Amino acid sequence: MIERFVIASNNTHKTDEMVSYLSVLGLKGINYRQLIDEITFPPETTDDMVANALVKAQTIHNLLPDEYVLADDSALFIPAVPDHFGVTTMREFKAHQLRGDDEINQYVLQQLPAGASREAYLLADFVVITPQNTIYTTQGKGGVILTETPRGNRNGLDELLETENGLTLAEIDMPARVHYAHRGRAAIKMKNQLQQAGELK
């Protein structure tokens, strides 16, 4: 049975967020760097988020084969500007040398033409690899429209994504946020899937 998830990520902010969502769901998560030295993950694809998450999970599974390894790949999608964001969201931000949440958020808002649809969402694909090398995958979607200005004063892109309840992801406090955020919803689905498979009580 699962006692903890080892998160395959070098991103401390992402890890902390995933640990928080797992905690709300009664689960424990730690970063792999608490067990072994930091590694460099293989290059990611530009068109397959599940494959990207799987590569990260498999890499850590090979180093820590007795652990339940959890990885994710997340991205921003704005259908009105299909040439931007998507699977390569973070690479686009880095290519433009954007630094900090404010610069990133302003850049995102500037890409949407006047009068265009403001439909937008964050997507997260979760992959878990068990010690028996069984693979589980889930997906979570958070947000429905892009705001006109950042709201919530925290959590980067979460300030731009308004949810079904009219609040941005950044304006929703824990533990309620687990039910609206892309990674929170992916975590809920993963817990349900692992319970149904008998991996969790």
PDB file of N, CA and C in Angstrom, residues 4 25 46 48 62 66 77-78 83 87 96 106 118 140 154 164 169 201:
ATOM      1  N   ARG A   4       3.652   6.950   0.719  1.00  0.00           N
ATOM      2  CA  ARG A   4       3.999   8.298   0.282  1.00  0.00           C
ATOM      3  C   ARG A   4       4.229   8.283  -1.229  1.00  0.00           C
ATOM      4  N   LEU A  25      -5.899  15.688   0.581  1.00  0.00           N
ATOM      5  CA  LEU A  25      -6.539  14.404   0.260  1.00  0.00           C
ATOM      6  C   LEU A  25      -6.108  13.276   1.198  1.00  0.00           C
ATOM      7  N   THR A  46       7.637  18.283 -27.402  1.00  0.00           N
ATOM      8  CA  THR A  46       6.929  19.542 -27.611  1.00  0.00           C
ATOM      9  C   THR A  46       5.445  19.328 -27.887  1.00  0.00           C
ATOM     10  N   ASP A  48       3.471  16.272 -26.291  1.00  0.00           N
ATOM     11  CA  ASP A  48       2.846  15.174 -25.547  1.00  0.00           C
ATOM     12  C   ASP A  48       3.130  15.313 -24.054  1.00  0.00           C
ATOM     13  N   ASN A  62      13.597   4.559 -11.890  1.00  0.00           N
ATOM     14  CA  ASN A  62      14.815   3.777 -12.121  1.00  0.00           C
ATOM     15  C   ASN A  62      15.823   3.959 -10.987  1.00  0.00           C
ATOM     16  N   ASP A  66      11.704   1.253  -5.320  1.00  0.00           N
ATOM     17  CA  ASP A  66      10.776   0.789  -4.279  1.00  0.00           C
ATOM     18  C   ASP A  66       9.746   1.849  -3.886  1.00  0.00           C
ATOM     19  N   PHE A  77      -3.343  26.747 -21.877  1.00  0.00           N
ATOM     20  CA  PHE A  77      -3.939  26.663 -23.210  1.00  0.00           C
ATOM     21  C   PHE A  77      -4.913  27.815 -23.406  1.00  0.00           C
ATOM     22  N   ILE A  78      -4.720  28.560 -24.483  1.00  0.00           N
ATOM     23  CA  ILE A  78      -5.630  29.641 -24.871  1.00  0.00           C
ATOM     24  C   ILE A  78      -5.983  29.405 -26.338  1.00  0.00           C
ATOM     25  N   ASP A  83      -0.813  29.406 -31.511  1.00  0.00           N
ATOM     26  CA  ASP A  83       0.633  29.380 -31.742  1.00  0.00           C
ATOM     27  C   ASP A  83       1.428  29.707 -30.479  1.00  0.00           C
ATOM     28  N   VAL A  87       1.935  22.856 -24.771  1.00  0.00           N
ATOM     29  CA  VAL A  87       2.926  21.973 -24.145  1.00  0.00           C
ATOM     30  C   VAL A  87       4.248  22.695 -23.890  1.00  0.00           C
ATOM     31  N   HIS A  96      11.680  34.046 -23.980  1.00  0.00           N
ATOM     32  CA  HIS A  96      11.501  35.492 -23.928  1.00  0.00           C
ATOM     33  C   HIS A  96      12.164  36.103 -22.692  1.00  0.00           C
ATOM     34  N   GLN A 106       1.859  39.551 -17.593  1.00  0.00           N
ATOM     35  CA  GLN A 106       1.669  40.637 -18.564  1.00  0.00           C
ATOM     36  C   GLN A 106       1.913  40.138 -19.985  1.00  0.00           C
ATOM     37  N   ARG A 118     -11.876  34.760 -24.687  1.00  0.00           N
ATOM     38  CA  ARG A 118     -10.999  34.695 -23.520  1.00  0.00           C
ATOM     39  C   ARG A 118     -10.980  33.297 -22.904  1.00  0.00           C
ATOM     40  N   GLY A 140      -6.117  16.734 -15.112  1.00  0.00           N
ATOM     41  CA  GLY A 140      -6.965  17.729 -14.463  1.00  0.00           C
ATOM     42  C   GLY A 140      -6.930  19.038 -15.216  1.00  0.00           C
ATOM     43  N   ARG A 154      -0.915  36.186  -5.997  1.00  0.00           N
ATOM     44  CA  ARG A 154      -0.043  35.051  -5.662  1.00  0.00           C
ATOM     45  C   ARG A 154      -0.143  34.003  -6.762  1.00  0.00           C
ATOM     46  N   GLU A 164     -14.979  28.273 -12.510  1.00  0.00           N
ATOM     47  CA  GLU A 164     -16.429  28.194 -12.641  1.00  0.00           C
ATOM     48  C   GLU A 164     -17.164  29.011 -11.575  1.00  0.00           C
ATOM     49  N   LEU A 169      -8.036  31.170  -9.670  1.00  0.00           N
ATOM     50  CA  LEU A 169      -7.429  30.113  -8.858  1.00  0.00           C
ATOM     51  C   LEU A 169      -6.648  30.708  -7.686  1.00  0.00           C
ATOM     52  N   LYS A 201      -6.115   2.607   0.435  1.00  0.00           N
ATOM     53  CA  LYS A 201      -7.324   2.251   1.186  1.00  0.00           C
ATOM     54  C   LYS A 201      -8.443   3.214   0.844  1.00  0.00           C
TER      55      LYS A 201
END
